[in-house]
Coordinates of C-alpha atoms in Angstrom, one line a residue:
M1 CA 122.6 91.2 65.6
E2 CA 119.1 90.1 64.7
K3 CA 118.8 86.3 64.9
H4 CA 115.0 86.2 65.3
R5 CA 112.0 88.3 64.6
E6 CA 110.9 87.5 68.1
K7 CA 112.0 85.7 71.2
E8 CA 110.3 85.1 74.5
L9 CA 112.2 83.7 77.5
E10 CA 110.8 80.9 79.7
Y11 CA 109.5 82.2 83.0
F12 CA 108.1 80.8 86.2
R13 CA 104.7 80.9 87.7
I14 CA 103.5 81.0 91.3
G15 CA 100.1 79.4 91.1
Y16 CA 98.4 81.5 88.4
S17 CA 100.7 84.4 88.8
Y18 CA 103.3 85.1 86.1
G19 CA 106.3 85.9 88.3
G20 CA 105.9 87.7 91.7
N21 CA 103.8 90.6 92.9
Q22 CA 104.7 93.4 95.2
Y23 CA 101.0 93.6 96.4
W24 CA 101.6 90.3 98.3
F25 CA 104.2 91.8 100.6
R26 CA 103.5 92.1 104.3
S27 CA 104.3 95.8 105.0
Y28 CA 102.7 98.9 103.5
M29 CA 106.1 100.3 102.4
M30 CA 107.0 97.1 100.6
R31 CA 103.7 96.9 98.9
L32 CA 104.1 100.6 97.9
G33 CA 107.8 100.6 96.9
G34 CA 109.0 97.0 96.9
C35 CA 109.2 96.7 93.1
G36 CA 113.0 96.9 93.1
A37 CA 113.2 94.0 95.6
E38 CA 110.5 92.1 93.7
T39 CA 112.5 92.4 90.4
A40 CA 115.6 91.1 92.2
C41 CA 113.7 88.2 93.5
D42 CA 112.3 87.3 90.1
L43 CA 115.8 87.6 88.5
S44 CA 117.3 85.4 91.2
I45 CA 114.6 82.7 90.7
Y46 CA 115.2 82.8 87.0
L47 CA 118.9 82.5 87.4
K48 CA 118.5 79.3 89.5
L49 CA 115.7 77.8 87.4
Y50 CA 117.1 78.5 83.9
K51 CA 120.8 79.3 84.3
G52 CA 121.8 76.7 86.9
I53 CA 122.9 79.2 89.6
D54 CA 121.7 77.3 92.6
K55 CA 122.8 79.8 95.2
A56 CA 120.7 82.5 93.7
Y57 CA 117.6 81.2 95.5
D58 CA 117.3 78.8 98.4
G59 CA 114.0 77.2 97.7
D60 CA 112.6 74.9 95.0
A61 CA 112.5 77.3 92.1
S62 CA 110.2 75.0 90.1
H63 CA 107.5 74.8 92.8
I64 CA 107.3 78.2 94.5
K65 CA 104.5 78.9 96.9
R66 CA 103.3 82.4 97.5
P67 CA 104.3 82.5 101.2
E68 CA 107.8 81.4 100.2
Y69 CA 108.1 84.1 97.7
V70 CA 107.0 86.7 100.2
D71 CA 109.5 85.5 102.7
F72 CA 112.2 85.8 100.0
A73 CA 111.2 89.3 99.1
H74 CA 111.4 90.4 102.8
R75 CA 114.9 88.9 103.0
M76 CA 115.8 90.8 99.8
K77 CA 114.5 94.0 101.5
K78 CA 117.8 94.1 103.4
Y79 CA 119.5 94.9 100.1
L80 CA 116.9 96.8 98.2
W81 CA 114.6 98.4 100.7
P82 CA 112.0 101.1 99.7
R83 CA 113.3 104.7 100.1
L84 CA 111.3 107.9 100.3
T85 CA 112.0 108.5 96.6
G86 CA 112.1 104.8 95.7
I87 CA 115.1 103.0 94.1
D88 CA 115.2 105.7 91.5
K89 CA 118.7 105.0 90.1
T90 CA 120.0 101.9 88.3
D91 CA 123.3 102.1 90.2
T92 CA 121.5 101.9 93.5
W93 CA 119.8 98.7 92.4
I94 CA 123.1 97.3 91.1
D95 CA 124.9 98.1 94.4
G96 CA 122.1 96.3 96.4
Y97 CA 121.9 93.3 94.2
N98 CA 125.7 92.9 94.1
K99 CA 125.7 92.8 97.9
Y100 CA 123.1 90.1 97.8
L101 CA 125.3 88.1 95.3
N102 CA 128.4 88.6 97.5
D103 CA 126.6 87.4 100.6
R104 CA 125.5 84.3 98.7
D105 CA 129.1 83.7 97.5
I106 CA 128.0 83.9 93.9
D107 CA 130.8 84.7 91.5
G108 CA 130.8 85.1 87.7
I109 CA 127.9 87.5 87.4
E110 CA 128.7 91.0 86.1
I111 CA 126.0 93.7 86.2
S112 CA 126.0 97.0 84.4
S113 CA 123.6 99.8 83.7
F114 CA 122.4 101.0 80.3
P115 CA 121.2 104.6 81.1
G116 CA 117.8 105.8 80.0
N117 CA 119.3 108.9 78.3
K118 CA 121.0 106.8 75.7
P119 CA 119.6 106.8 72.1
Y120 CA 116.7 104.5 71.4
D121 CA 118.6 102.6 68.6
E122 CA 121.4 101.7 71.1
A123 CA 118.8 100.6 73.7
A124 CA 117.0 98.4 71.2
Y125 CA 120.3 96.8 70.2
V126 CA 121.4 95.9 73.7
L127 CA 117.9 94.7 74.7
I128 CA 117.7 92.3 71.7
D129 CA 121.2 91.1 72.4
Q130 CA 120.4 90.4 76.1
I131 CA 117.2 88.5 75.3
E132 CA 119.0 86.5 72.6
R133 CA 121.5 85.4 75.3
G134 CA 118.6 84.2 77.4
L135 CA 118.8 86.9 80.0
P136 CA 115.8 88.9 81.3
I137 CA 116.3 92.6 81.8
P138 CA 115.4 94.4 85.1
T139 CA 114.1 97.8 83.9
L140 CA 113.4 101.1 85.6
T141 CA 111.0 103.7 84.2
L142 CA 110.6 107.0 86.0
R143 CA 108.0 109.7 85.0
H144 CA 106.4 109.1 81.6
K145 CA 104.4 111.5 79.4
N146 CA 102.1 108.7 78.2
K147 CA 99.2 108.4 80.7
E148 CA 98.5 104.9 79.4
L149 CA 101.9 103.8 80.9
T150 CA 100.9 105.1 84.4
D151 CA 101.6 101.6 85.9
Y152 CA 105.3 102.0 84.9
N153 CA 105.8 105.4 86.5
W154 CA 108.6 105.2 89.1
H155 CA 108.6 101.4 88.7
W156 CA 110.9 98.5 88.4
Y157 CA 109.8 95.5 86.2
I158 CA 111.3 92.8 84.0
I159 CA 111.5 92.6 80.2
N160 CA 111.8 89.0 79.1
G161 CA 110.9 89.0 75.4
Y162 CA 110.8 91.0 72.2
R163 CA 109.2 90.8 68.7
I164 CA 109.8 92.9 65.6
E165 CA 106.6 93.7 63.8
E166 CA 106.2 94.1 60.0
D167 CA 106.7 97.9 60.2
N168 CA 109.9 97.2 62.2
K169 CA 108.3 98.4 65.4
L170 CA 110.0 96.7 68.4
M171 CA 107.6 95.4 70.9
V172 CA 108.8 94.2 74.3
K173 CA 107.2 91.8 76.9
A174 CA 107.0 93.7 80.2
V175 CA 106.4 91.6 83.3
T176 CA 104.9 93.1 86.5
Y177 CA 102.0 92.7 88.9
S178 CA 101.6 88.9 88.2
E179 CA 101.1 89.4 84.4
Y180 CA 102.7 90.6 81.3
E181 CA 101.9 92.9 78.4
W182 CA 103.5 93.8 75.1
L183 CA 104.6 97.5 74.8
D184 CA 106.1 99.6 72.1
F185 CA 109.7 99.9 73.2
Q186 CA 110.4 103.2 71.5
E187 CA 107.4 104.8 73.2
L188 CA 108.4 103.2 76.5
W189 CA 112.0 104.4 76.1
D190 CA 111.2 108.0 75.1
T191 CA 109.6 109.1 78.4
G192 CA 109.5 112.8 77.6
Y193 CA 111.4 113.8 80.7
D194 CA 115.1 114.5 81.4
N195 CA 115.3 112.3 84.5
K196 CA 115.2 108.7 83.2
G197 CA 115.7 105.2 84.4
G198 CA 117.4 102.5 82.3
L199 CA 118.2 98.9 81.8
I200 CA 120.1 96.4 84.0
L201 CA 122.4 94.2 81.9
I202 CA 123.5 90.8 83.2
D203 CA 126.6 89.0 81.9
L204 CA 127.3 85.5 83.1

């Protein structure tokens, strides 16, 4: 499976922002709970820019302005709107994004869920495989025991890179709130709670 010790995917910027940011959105509920829609927007732009799926995003994916991105997010809200409990299941996200793809007449994209209650070793395998195939991973984390990961509580974000350190620790590049950081994937995966999120896997 392992082809590299590390791999980072290309990604887009909006001005100085690394990807989008839900804090830009126009409504309070979207700023509070629009991370699912934001993740779908970022994935759509990536699919157009780096995978040649032109219908995934209407605008110029190589020169996105912040107002254009915000408009796009509020169109995506139709499919992935904030709920009282958030989009707290991967299947809910998949259903919404599939409706978006269908409305855009986009074929040839299969989306599946890798549940958060699966063993870490299996999750590491599918994550590396997905990145190796050049596909970012929309990811949902629910409650987490580690207070240092508070920003990822009940949150959707993108993983778009990995590296394996000398002690075989798997680090992943997590993208959210206009920036990225490297996280220990085993720690991220083992939330300490029974109710878990999971990974969204894309197959072209």
